[in-house]
Amino acid sequence: MFNDIPGQIYSTLILDSRWTLFINGLLVTLMIAGIAIVLGVAIGSVVAITKVNARQNKKLKWLEVICDIYITVIRGTPIVVQLLIMYYIVFATASKDAAPYVAALAFGINSGAYVAEIVRAGIQSVDRGQMEAGRSLGLTNGMTMREIIFPQAIKNILPALGNEFIVLFKETSIVGYVAVMDLTRAAELVRSRTYDALIPLIFIALLYLGIVMLISWALKKLERRLAQSDIR
Amino acid sequence: MIVTKNLVKRFGTGPVVLDDISENIEKGEKVVIVGPSGSGKSTFLRCLNLLEEPTSGQVWFEGKQINLPGVDVDRIRRKMGMVFQQFNLFPHKTVRQNITLAPTKLEIMTAEQANDKATALLKRIGLSDKADSYPSQLSGGQKQRVAIVRALAMEPDVMLFDEPTSALDPEMVGEVLDFMHTLADEGMTMVVVTHEMGFAREVATRMLFMDQGKILEQAPPKDFFGHPENPRLKDFLSKVL
């Protein structure tokens, strides 16, 4: 396995321009993760806001029930199963080229459930007096949410949200289940051609690691910027 | 200016917190409400701007009943400033932004007008140099004074104070009360829940004593402190004075 490392690297990355497989795989992985994060944050925020508002208004009780069902089902079933259901049942008639987008949708819906709980906890972590102060000045519920509650909630939830992004990014490595050529699938393809597991797997492991470190770094920077008002 | 009719408040199925209160607060009055904790005085104050929704009864402001479906409560609250025990400044905004947020978002003032207003208000309370500080950099007394001018920036017709000095260190109580005193002298209509009897004696035009959700006695401060009639008020005053 370790007898000819330079040769193995050559056959894994250079021969037949196999590096393009990795690059394309990486782009697919980033695309799926990117869409899923945006979708997840959007769905999660809507669900969280709905739940917070439904708690105060009995007429919206049914909306809260729907949100709870969504969260329970999504968090209670494996992402692989959700992905397979999305691909083979919900979008059974979709073309093969659409597979990456189907996967992104599945991951977005999945992430939304987790983000919803994070955002809800964040909104509720902001002192009740903040909402009262906003409303007593004549601001509407929506304005107070946007201007007062959210900015403070985001600061509180950023670490948890960042963690969710990282988990989501890594979890996309299972999209090979529905024949999407992502980074992991690309490595598998190369491995099956070269009969060498070491280089492709270590190589993509390093790539995943590098990107996760990049995300962590960006989040830490953002956190520091948001902590600006904490100075004493 | 503010009228309550048969105001009742209970939380859920709990006991009655406000028990059939009918009260009339005139323009220019400085009404100070005192009473033991749990007597419902804060709840009464919070019902006046509908931060608490009355269980039954009516709240009227400037000739209109405001606790009716379809009434734009947000618009009414613009004219009722409120100051809280815990200040409730917005920690992620600077002092200046705290003051200008509502007037600009509600498009009552342009950014420039609101800025000038904030500058003038901060100058008034001697905190011009803190305009770009965050609330976490202020002392308690400074925070509460900023909270008061934040409410004043909306040019309200009445100011509601909910134990404005109860969370302050003793040495900072004076600066807040002094500022409230000035406001009172300028003719602002004020409803104040407080434990500061000295302030009440000097500033109030009318004292209310609340206990167990009812207003048990009301009188001008001279009679209120000099010749209390209700036995519970006598008992209360003997403990706090």
CSV table of C-alpha atoms in Angstrom, one decimal:
chain,number,residue,atom,x,y,z
A,1,MET,CA,0.0,0.0,0.0
A,2,PHE,CA,2.8,2.4,0.8
A,3,ASN,CA,5.5,1.1,-1.6
A,4,ASP,CA,5.3,3.7,-4.3
A,5,ILE,CA,3.7,6.9,-3.0
A,6,PRO,CA,4.9,9.2,-5.8
A,7,GLY,CA,3.6,6.7,-8.4
A,8,GLN,CA,0.3,6.4,-6.5
A,9,ILE,CA,-0.1,10.1,-6.4
A,10,TYR,CA,0.6,10.3,-10.1
A,11,SER,CA,-1.9,7.7,-11.0
A,12,THR,CA,-4.5,9.1,-8.7
A,13,LEU,CA,-4.3,12.8,-9.7
A,14,ILE,CA,-2.3,13.3,-12.9
A,15,LEU,CA,-2.9,10.2,-15.1
A,16,ASP,CA,-5.9,10.7,-17.5
A,17,SER,CA,-6.3,14.2,-15.9
A,18,ARG,CA,-8.1,12.5,-13.0
A,19,TRP,CA,-7.6,15.7,-10.9
A,20,THR,CA,-10.5,17.1,-12.9
A,21,LEU,CA,-12.7,14.4,-11.4
A,22,PHE,CA,-11.8,15.7,-7.9
A,23,ILE,CA,-12.3,19.3,-8.9
A,24,ASN,CA,-15.7,18.7,-10.4
A,25,GLY,CA,-16.7,16.5,-7.4
A,26,LEU,CA,-15.6,19.3,-5.0
A,27,LEU,CA,-17.7,21.8,-7.0
A,28,VAL,CA,-20.7,19.5,-6.8
A,29,THR,CA,-20.2,19.1,-3.0
A,30,LEU,CA,-19.8,22.8,-2.5
A,31,MET,CA,-22.9,23.5,-4.6
A,32,ILE,CA,-25.1,21.0,-2.7
A,33,ALA,CA,-23.9,22.2,0.7
A,34,GLY,CA,-24.2,25.9,-0.3
A,35,ILE,CA,-27.8,25.5,-1.6
A,36,ALA,CA,-28.7,23.3,1.4
A,37,ILE,CA,-27.3,25.8,3.9
A,38,VAL,CA,-29.3,28.7,2.4
A,39,LEU,CA,-32.4,26.6,2.2
A,40,GLY,CA,-31.9,25.3,5.7
A,41,VAL,CA,-31.5,28.7,7.2
A,42,ALA,CA,-34.6,30.0,5.3
A,43,ILE,CA,-36.8,27.0,6.2
A,44,GLY,CA,-35.5,27.0,9.8
A,45,SER,CA,-36.0,30.7,10.3
A,46,VAL,CA,-39.6,30.5,9.0
A,47,VAL,CA,-40.4,27.5,11.1
A,48,ALA,CA,-38.8,29.1,14.2
A,49,ILE,CA,-40.7,32.4,13.8
A,50,THR,CA,-43.9,30.5,13.2
A,51,LYS,CA,-43.5,28.5,16.3
A,52,VAL,CA,-42.6,31.6,18.4
A,53,ASN,CA,-45.6,33.5,17.1
A,54,ALA,CA,-48.0,30.5,17.4
A,55,ARG,CA,-47.2,30.2,21.1
A,56,GLN,CA,-48.6,33.7,21.6
A,57,ASN,CA,-51.6,33.3,19.4
A,58,LYS,CA,-54.1,30.5,19.9
A,59,LYS,CA,-55.5,30.8,16.4
A,60,LEU,CA,-52.1,29.8,14.9
A,61,LYS,CA,-52.0,26.6,17.0
A,62,TRP,CA,-52.4,24.4,13.9
A,63,LEU,CA,-49.3,26.0,12.3
A,64,GLU,CA,-47.3,25.0,15.4
A,65,VAL,CA,-48.6,21.4,15.1
A,66,ILE,CA,-47.4,21.3,11.4
A,67,CYS,CA,-44.0,22.7,12.4
A,68,ASP,CA,-43.7,20.1,15.2
A,69,ILE,CA,-44.6,17.3,12.9
A,70,TYR,CA,-42.0,18.5,10.3
A,71,ILE,CA,-39.2,18.7,13.0
A,72,THR,CA,-40.1,15.3,14.5
A,73,VAL,CA,-40.2,13.4,11.2
A,74,ILE,CA,-37.0,15.0,9.9
A,75,ARG,CA,-35.0,14.6,13.1
A,76,GLY,CA,-36.4,11.1,13.6
A,77,THR,CA,-35.3,9.6,10.3
A,78,PRO,CA,-31.9,9.0,8.8
A,79,ILE,CA,-30.8,11.5,6.2
A,80,VAL,CA,-29.9,8.7,3.8
A,81,VAL,CA,-33.5,7.5,3.9
A,82,GLN,CA,-34.7,11.0,3.4
A,83,LEU,CA,-32.4,11.4,0.4
A,84,LEU,CA,-33.5,8.1,-1.1
A,85,ILE,CA,-37.2,8.9,-0.6
A,86,MET,CA,-36.7,12.3,-2.3
A,87,TYR,CA,-34.8,10.8,-5.2
A,88,TYR,CA,-36.7,7.6,-5.9
A,89,ILE,CA,-40.2,8.6,-4.8
A,90,VAL,CA,-40.8,12.3,-4.7
A,91,PHE,CA,-38.7,13.1,-7.8
A,92,ALA,CA,-38.9,9.7,-9.4
A,93,THR,CA,-39.6,11.2,-12.8
A,94,ALA,CA,-36.9,13.9,-12.7
A,95,SER,CA,-34.0,13.6,-15.1
A,96,LYS,CA,-30.6,12.3,-13.9
A,97,ASP,CA,-29.0,15.6,-14.4
A,98,ALA,CA,-31.3,17.0,-11.7
A,99,ALA,CA,-29.9,14.6,-9.1
A,100,PRO,CA,-27.6,17.1,-7.4
A,101,TYR,CA,-30.4,19.6,-7.0
A,102,VAL,CA,-32.7,16.9,-5.6
A,103,ALA,CA,-30.0,16.1,-3.1
A,104,ALA,CA,-29.5,19.8,-2.2
A,105,LEU,CA,-33.2,20.1,-1.6
A,106,ALA,CA,-33.2,17.0,0.6
A,107,PHE,CA,-30.3,18.3,2.6
A,108,GLY,CA,-31.9,21.8,2.9
A,109,ILE,CA,-35.2,20.3,4.2
A,110,ASN,CA,-33.2,18.2,6.6
A,111,SER,CA,-31.1,21.0,7.8
A,112,GLY,CA,-34.1,23.3,8.2
A,113,ALA,CA,-35.4,21.1,11.1
A,114,TYR,CA,-32.2,21.5,13.0
A,115,VAL,CA,-31.8,25.2,12.2
A,116,ALA,CA,-35.4,25.8,13.3
A,117,GLU,CA,-34.7,24.5,16.8
A,118,ILE,CA,-31.4,26.5,17.0
A,119,VAL,CA,-33.1,29.7,15.9
A,120,ARG,CA,-36.1,29.2,18.2
A,121,ALA,CA,-33.8,28.7,21.2
A,122,GLY,CA,-31.9,31.8,20.1
A,123,ILE,CA,-35.0,34.0,19.8
A,124,GLN,CA,-36.1,32.8,23.2
A,125,SER,CA,-32.7,33.5,24.7
A,126,VAL,CA,-33.2,37.2,24.1
A,127,ASP,CA,-34.6,38.9,27.2
A,128,ARG,CA,-38.4,39.5,27.1
A,129,GLY,CA,-37.8,43.1,28.1
A,130,GLN,CA,-36.2,43.7,24.7
A,131,MET,CA,-39.5,42.9,22.9
A,132,GLU,CA,-41.4,45.0,25.4
A,133,ALA,CA,-39.0,47.9,25.0
A,134,GLY,CA,-39.4,47.8,21.2
A,135,ARG,CA,-43.2,47.5,21.4
A,136,SER,CA,-43.5,50.3,24.0
A,137,LEU,CA,-41.8,52.6,21.5
A,138,GLY,CA,-44.5,51.9,19.0
A,139,LEU,CA,-42.5,49.5,16.8
A,140,THR,CA,-44.5,46.7,15.3
A,141,ASN,CA,-43.9,43.1,16.2
A,142,GLY,CA,-42.1,42.5,12.9
A,143,MET,CA,-39.9,45.6,13.2
A,144,THR,CA,-38.9,44.7,16.7
A,145,MET,CA,-38.1,41.1,15.6
A,146,ARG,CA,-35.9,42.4,12.7
A,147,GLU,CA,-34.2,45.3,14.5
A,148,ILE,CA,-33.9,44.1,18.1
A,149,ILE,CA,-34.5,40.4,18.6
A,150,PHE,CA,-32.8,38.8,15.5
A,151,PRO,CA,-29.5,40.6,15.7
A,152,GLN,CA,-29.1,39.5,19.3
A,153,ALA,CA,-30.4,36.0,18.7
A,154,ILE,CA,-27.9,35.5,15.8
A,155,LYS,CA,-25.1,36.4,18.1
A,156,ASN,CA,-26.2,33.8,20.6
A,157,ILE,CA,-26.8,31.1,18.1
A,158,LEU,CA,-23.8,31.6,15.8
A,159,PRO,CA,-21.7,28.8,17.4
A,160,ALA,CA,-24.5,26.3,17.2
A,161,LEU,CA,-25.4,27.4,13.6
A,162,GLY,CA,-21.8,27.1,12.5
A,163,ASN,CA,-21.7,23.6,13.9
A,164,GLU,CA,-24.8,22.8,11.9
A,165,PHE,CA,-23.2,24.1,8.7
A,166,ILE,CA,-20.1,22.0,9.3
A,167,VAL,CA,-22.1,18.8,10.0
A,168,LEU,CA,-24.2,19.5,6.9
A,169,PHE,CA,-21.2,20.1,4.7
A,170,LYS,CA,-19.7,16.8,5.7
A,171,GLU,CA,-22.9,14.9,5.5
A,172,THR,CA,-23.2,15.7,1.8
A,173,SER,CA,-20.6,12.9,1.3
A,174,ILE,CA,-23.5,10.4,1.2
A,175,VAL,CA,-25.1,11.8,-2.0
A,176,GLY,CA,-23.3,9.0,-3.9
A,177,TYR,CA,-26.3,7.0,-2.8
A,178,VAL,CA,-28.3,8.6,-5.5
A,179,ALA,CA,-25.5,8.6,-8.1
A,180,VAL,CA,-24.4,12.2,-7.6
A,181,MET,CA,-20.7,12.6,-8.5
A,182,ASP,CA,-19.6,14.6,-5.5
A,183,LEU,CA,-16.1,14.7,-4.0
A,184,THR,CA,-16.5,11.3,-2.2
A,185,ARG,CA,-18.0,9.6,-5.2
A,186,ALA,CA,-15.1,11.0,-7.3
A,187,ALA,CA,-12.6,9.4,-5.0
A,188,GLU,CA,-14.4,6.1,-5.1
A,189,LEU,CA,-14.4,6.2,-8.9
A,190,VAL,CA,-10.7,6.8,-9.0
A,191,ARG,CA,-10.0,4.1,-6.4
A,192,SER,CA,-11.9,1.6,-8.5
A,193,ARG,CA,-9.7,2.5,-11.5
A,194,THR,CA,-6.3,2.5,-9.8
A,195,TYR,CA,-7.0,-0.1,-7.2
A,196,ASP,CA,-5.3,2.3,-4.7
A,197,ALA,CA,-7.4,3.4,-1.8
A,198,LEU,CA,-4.8,5.3,0.2
A,199,ILE,CA,-4.2,8.4,-1.9
A,200,PRO,CA,-7.7,9.3,-3.1
A,201,LEU,CA,-9.2,8.8,0.4
A,202,ILE,CA,-6.5,10.7,2.3
A,203,PHE,CA,-6.6,13.4,-0.4
A,204,ILE,CA,-10.4,14.0,-0.1
A,205,ALA,CA,-10.2,13.7,3.7
A,206,LEU,CA,-7.7,16.6,3.7
A,207,LEU,CA,-9.9,18.5,1.3
A,208,TYR,CA,-12.9,18.2,3.6
A,209,LEU,CA,-10.8,19.1,6.6
A,210,GLY,CA,-9.4,22.2,4.9
A,211,ILE,CA,-12.8,23.5,4.0
A,212,VAL,CA,-14.2,22.8,7.5
A,213,MET,CA,-11.3,24.7,8.9
A,214,LEU,CA,-12.1,27.6,6.5
A,215,ILE,CA,-15.7,27.6,7.6
A,216,SER,CA,-14.6,27.6,11.3
A,217,TRP,CA,-12.2,30.5,10.7
A,218,ALA,CA,-14.9,32.6,8.9
A,219,LEU,CA,-17.4,31.9,11.7
A,220,LYS,CA,-15.0,32.9,14.4
A,221,LYS,CA,-14.2,36.1,12.6
A,222,LEU,CA,-17.9,36.9,12.3
A,223,GLU,CA,-18.5,36.1,15.9
A,224,ARG,CA,-15.8,38.5,16.9
A,225,ARG,CA,-17.4,41.2,14.8
A,226,LEU,CA,-20.8,40.6,16.3
A,227,ALA,CA,-19.3,40.8,19.8
A,228,GLN,CA,-18.3,44.4,19.2
A,229,SER,CA,-21.0,45.7,21.5
A,230,ASP,CA,-19.8,43.6,24.4
A,231,ILE,CA,-16.8,45.7,25.1
A,232,ARG,CA,-16.8,47.3,28.5
B,1,MET,CA,-56.1,61.4,29.3
B,2,ILE,CA,-56.0,57.8,30.4
B,3,VAL,CA,-59.1,56.2,31.8
B,4,THR,CA,-59.7,52.7,32.9
B,5,LYS,CA,-63.1,51.3,33.4
B,6,ASN,CA,-63.7,48.1,35.5
B,7,LEU,CA,-60.2,46.9,34.6
B,8,VAL,CA,-59.6,43.3,35.5
B,9,LYS,CA,-56.5,41.2,34.9
B,10,ARG,CA,-55.8,37.7,35.7
B,11,PHE,CA,-53.0,35.5,34.3
B,12,GLY,CA,-54.4,32.3,32.9
B,13,THR,CA,-56.6,30.7,35.5
B,14,GLY,CA,-54.6,32.3,38.4
B,15,PRO,CA,-55.9,34.7,41.0
B,16,VAL,CA,-57.1,38.2,40.1
B,17,VAL,CA,-54.2,40.6,39.9
B,18,LEU,CA,-56.2,43.7,39.1
B,19,ASP,CA,-59.6,43.7,40.6
B,20,ASP,CA,-62.1,46.0,38.9
B,21,ILE,CA,-60.1,49.2,38.7
B,22,SER,CA,-61.7,52.4,37.4
B,23,GLU,CA,-59.3,55.3,37.3
B,24,ASN,CA,-58.9,58.6,35.5
B,25,ILE,CA,-55.6,60.2,34.9
B,26,GLU,CA,-55.7,63.8,33.7
B,27,LYS,CA,-53.3,65.6,31.4
B,28,GLY,CA,-50.4,67.1,33.5
B,29,GLU,CA,-51.0,64.9,36.5
B,30,LYS,CA,-48.1,63.1,38.1
B,31,VAL,CA,-49.6,60.0,39.6
B,32,VAL,CA,-47.4,58.0,41.8
B,33,ILE,CA,-48.5,54.4,42.7
B,34,VAL,CA,-47.1,52.7,45.7
B,35,GLY,CA,-47.9,49.4,47.4
B,36,PRO,CA,-46.4,46.2,48.6
B,37,SER,CA,-44.9,43.9,46.0
B,38,GLY,CA,-47.4,41.7,44.3
B,39,SER,CA,-50.1,44.3,44.8
B,40,GLY,CA,-50.6,44.7,41.0
B,41,LYS,CA,-49.2,48.1,40.6
B,42,SER,CA,-46.8,47.2,37.8
B,43,THR,CA,-49.5,45.1,36.1
B,44,PHE,CA,-51.8,48.2,36.2
B,45,LEU,CA,-49.1,50.3,34.6
B,46,ARG,CA,-48.5,47.7,31.9
B,47,CYS,CA,-52.2,47.5,31.2
B,48,LEU,CA,-52.2,51.2,30.4
B,49,ASN,CA,-50.1,50.8,27.2
B,50,LEU,CA,-51.4,47.2,26.7
B,51,LEU,CA,-48.1,45.5,27.3
B,52,GLU,CA,-50.5,43.3,29.3
B,53,GLU,CA,-53.9,42.7,27.8
B,54,PRO,CA,-56.7,43.3,30.2
B,55,THR,CA,-58.8,40.3,30.9
B,56,SER,CA,-61.9,42.5,31.0
B,57,GLY,CA,-62.8,46.1,31.3
B,58,GLN,CA,-61.7,49.1,29.2
B,59,VAL,CA,-58.7,51.3,28.7
B,60,TRP,CA,-59.1,54.7,27.1
B,61,PHE,CA,-56.4,57.0,25.9
B,62,GLU,CA,-57.0,60.5,24.6
B,63,GLY,CA,-60.7,59.9,24.2
B,64,LYS,CA,-60.6,56.5,22.5
B,65,GLN,CA,-61.0,53.1,23.8
B,66,ILE,CA,-57.7,51.3,22.9
B,67,ASN,CA,-58.3,47.7,24.0
B,68,LEU,CA,-60.6,46.9,21.1
B,69,PRO,CA,-59.9,44.6,18.2
B,70,GLY,CA,-58.8,46.6,15.2
B,71,VAL,CA,-57.2,49.4,17.2
B,72,ASP,CA,-53.7,50.1,16.0
B,73,VAL,CA,-52.0,49.7,19.4
B,74,ASP,CA,-48.5,50.4,17.9
B,75,ARG,CA,-49.7,53.9,16.9
B,76,ILE,CA,-51.1,54.6,20.3
B,77,ARG,CA,-47.9,53.4,22.1
B,78,ARG,CA,-45.9,56.1,20.2
B,79,LYS,CA,-47.6,58.6,22.4
B,80,MET,CA,-47.0,56.6,25.7
B,81,GLY,CA,-43.4,56.4,26.6
B,82,MET,CA,-42.4,53.6,29.0
B,83,VAL,CA,-39.4,53.2,31.2
B,84,PHE,CA,-38.5,49.8,32.7
B,85,GLN,CA,-36.9,48.7,35.9
B,86,GLN,CA,-34.2,46.8,33.9
B,87,PHE,CA,-33.7,49.7,31.5
B,88,ASN,CA,-34.1,47.4,28.5
B,89,LEU,CA,-31.7,49.3,26.3
B,90,PHE,CA,-30.8,47.6,23.0
B,91,PRO,CA,-27.3,46.2,23.8
B,92,HIS,CA,-26.3,45.7,20.1
B,93,LYS,CA,-27.0,49.4,19.3
B,94,THR,CA,-25.1,52.5,20.4
B,95,VAL,CA,-26.6,55.0,22.7
B,96,ARG,CA,-27.4,57.2,19.7
B,97,GLN,CA,-28.9,54.3,17.7
B,98,ASN,CA,-31.1,53.4,20.7
B,99,ILE,CA,-32.6,56.8,20.6
B,100,THR,CA,-33.0,57.2,16.9
B,101,LEU,CA,-34.2,53.7,16.1
B,102,ALA,CA,-37.9,54.2,16.7
B,103,PRO,CA,-38.4,57.7,15.3
B,104,THR,CA,-36.6,56.8,12.0
B,105,LYS,CA,-38.0,53.3,11.6
B,106,LEU,CA,-41.5,54.6,12.1
B,107,GLU,CA,-40.7,57.4,9.7
B,108,ILE,CA,-41.7,60.1,12.1
B,109,MET,CA,-38.3,61.8,11.6
B,110,THR,CA,-35.6,61.8,8.9
B,111,ALA,CA,-32.3,60.3,10.0
B,112,GLU,CA,-30.9,63.8,10.3
B,113,GLN,CA,-33.8,65.1,12.4
B,114,ALA,CA,-33.5,62.1,14.7
B,115,ASN,CA,-29.8,62.6,15.0
B,116,ASP,CA,-30.2,66.2,16.0
B,117,LYS,CA,-32.9,65.2,18.5
B,118,ALA,CA,-30.6,62.5,20.0
B,119,THR,CA,-27.8,65.0,20.2
B,120,ALA,CA,-30.0,67.5,22.0
B,121,LEU,CA,-31.4,64.9,24.4
B,122,LEU,CA,-28.0,63.5,25.2
B,123,LYS,CA,-26.7,67.0,25.9
B,124,ARG,CA,-29.6,67.5,28.3
B,125,ILE,CA,-28.6,64.5,30.4
B,126,GLY,CA,-24.9,65.3,30.1
B,127,LEU,CA,-24.0,62.2,28.1
B,128,SER,CA,-23.0,63.8,24.8
B,129,ASP,CA,-19.7,62.0,25.0
B,130,LYS,CA,-21.4,58.6,25.3
B,131,ALA,CA,-23.4,58.9,22.0
B,132,ASP,CA,-21.3,56.3,20.3
B,133,SER,CA,-20.8,54.0,23.3
B,134,TYR,CA,-22.7,50.8,23.7
B,135,PRO,CA,-25.0,50.3,26.7
B,136,SER,CA,-22.6,47.9,28.3
B,137,GLN,CA,-20.2,50.7,28.7
B,138,LEU,CA,-22.6,52.8,30.8
B,139,SER,CA,-23.3,52.8,34.5
B,140,GLY,CA,-26.8,51.9,35.7
B,141,GLY,CA,-27.8,55.5,36.3
B,142,GLN,CA,-26.6,56.5,32.8
B,143,LYS,CA,-28.4,53.6,31.2
B,144,GLN,CA,-31.7,54.6,32.8
B,145,ARG,CA,-31.3,58.2,31.8
B,146,VAL,CA,-30.7,57.1,28.2
B,147,ALA,CA,-33.7,54.8,28.4
B,148,ILE,CA,-35.8,57.8,29.5
B,149,VAL,CA,-34.6,60.0,26.6
B,150,ARG,CA,-35.1,57.1,24.2
B,151,ALA,CA,-38.8,57.3,25.2
B,152,LEU,CA,-38.8,61.1,25.0
B,153,ALA,CA,-37.4,61.0,21.5
B,154,MET,CA,-40.9,59.8,20.4
B,155,GLU,CA,-42.3,63.0,21.9
B,156,PRO,CA,-44.9,61.1,24.0
B,157,ASP,CA,-47.9,62.7,25.7
B,158,VAL,CA,-47.5,60.6,28.8
B,159,MET,CA,-44.6,58.8,30.4
B,160,LEU,CA,-45.0,55.5,32.3
B,161,PHE,CA,-42.3,54.6,34.8
B,162,ASP,CA,-42.1,51.0,36.1
B,163,GLU,CA,-39.9,51.1,39.2
B,164,PRO,CA,-37.2,53.1,37.4
B,165,THR,CA,-34.7,53.2,40.2
B,166,SER,CA,-35.2,49.7,41.8
B,167,ALA,CA,-32.4,48.1,39.9
B,168,LEU,CA,-29.9,50.9,40.5
B,169,ASP,CA,-27.1,51.1,43.0
B,170,PRO,CA,-28.0,53.6,45.7
B,171,GLU,CA,-25.6,56.3,44.6
B,172,MET,CA,-27.2,56.4,41.2
B,173,VAL,CA,-30.8,56.7,42.2
B,174,GLY,CA,-30.4,60.5,42.7
B,175,GLU,CA,-29.4,61.3,39.1
B,176,VAL,CA,-32.4,59.4,37.7
B,177,LEU,CA,-34.9,60.9,40.1
B,178,ASP,CA,-33.5,64.4,39.5
B,179,PHE,CA,-34.1,64.0,35.8
B,180,MET,CA,-37.6,62.7,36.3
B,181,HIS,CA,-38.2,65.7,38.6
B,182,THR,CA,-37.2,68.1,35.8
B,183,LEU,CA,-39.5,66.3,33.4
B,184,ALA,CA,-42.4,66.7,35.9
B,185,ASP,CA,-41.7,70.4,36.3
B,186,GLU,CA,-41.9,70.8,32.6
B,187,GLY,CA,-45.4,69.6,32.6
B,188,MET,CA,-45.1,66.0,31.4
B,189,THR,CA,-48.0,63.8,32.4
B,190,MET,CA,-46.4,60.9,34.4
B,191,VAL,CA,-47.5,57.7,36.0
B,192,VAL,CA,-44.8,56.3,38.2
B,193,VAL,CA,-44.6,53.1,40.1
B,194,THR,CA,-41.9,53.5,42.7
B,195,HIS,CA,-40.7,52.8,46.2
B,196,GLU,CA,-39.0,56.3,46.4
B,197,MET,CA,-41.2,58.0,49.0
B,198,GLY,CA,-39.2,61.2,49.0
B,199,PHE,CA,-39.6,61.6,45.3
B,200,ALA,CA,-43.3,60.8,45.5
B,201,ARG,CA,-43.8,63.4,48.2
B,202,GLU,CA,-42.0,66.1,46.2
B,203,VAL,CA,-43.3,65.3,42.7
B,204,ALA,CA,-46.7,63.6,42.9
B,205,THR,CA,-49.9,65.5,42.4
B,206,ARG,CA,-51.8,62.4,43.5
B,207,MET,CA,-50.8,59.3,45.3
B,208,LEU,CA,-52.4,55.9,44.8
B,209,PHE,CA,-52.1,53.0,47.2
B,210,MET,CA,-52.6,49.6,45.7
B,211,ASP,CA,-52.9,46.3,47.5
B,212,GLN,CA,-54.3,43.0,46.3
B,213,GLY,CA,-55.3,44.3,43.0
B,214,LYS,CA,-57.3,47.2,44.3
B,215,ILE,CA,-56.7,50.9,44.8
B,216,LEU,CA,-57.4,51.3,48.5
B,217,GLU,CA,-56.6,54.9,49.0
B,218,GLN,CA,-55.8,58.0,46.9
B,219,ALA,CA,-55.0,61.5,48.0
B,220,PRO,CA,-52.5,64.3,47.4
B,221,PRO,CA,-49.2,63.5,48.9
B,222,LYS,CA,-49.6,65.8,51.9
B,223,ASP,CA,-52.7,64.0,53.1
B,224,PHE,CA,-51.5,60.6,51.9
B,225,PHE,CA,-48.4,60.7,54.0
B,226,GLY,CA,-49.9,62.9,56.8
B,227,HIS,CA,-53.3,61.4,57.4
B,228,PRO,CA,-53.5,57.9,55.9
B,229,GLU,CA,-56.9,56.4,56.5
B,230,ASN,CA,-56.8,52.9,55.3
B,231,PRO,CA,-55.2,50.5,57.9
B,232,ARG,CA,-53.2,48.7,55.3
B,233,LEU,CA,-51.8,51.9,54.0
B,234,LYS,CA,-50.9,53.0,57.6
B,235,ASP,CA,-49.2,49.6,58.1
B,236,PHE,CA,-47.4,50.0,54.7
B,237,LEU,CA,-46.2,53.5,55.4
B,238,SER,CA,-45.0,52.5,58.9
B,239,LYS,CA,-42.7,50.0,57.2
B,240,VAL,CA,-41.3,52.1,54.4
B,241,LEU,CA,-40.9,55.5,56.0
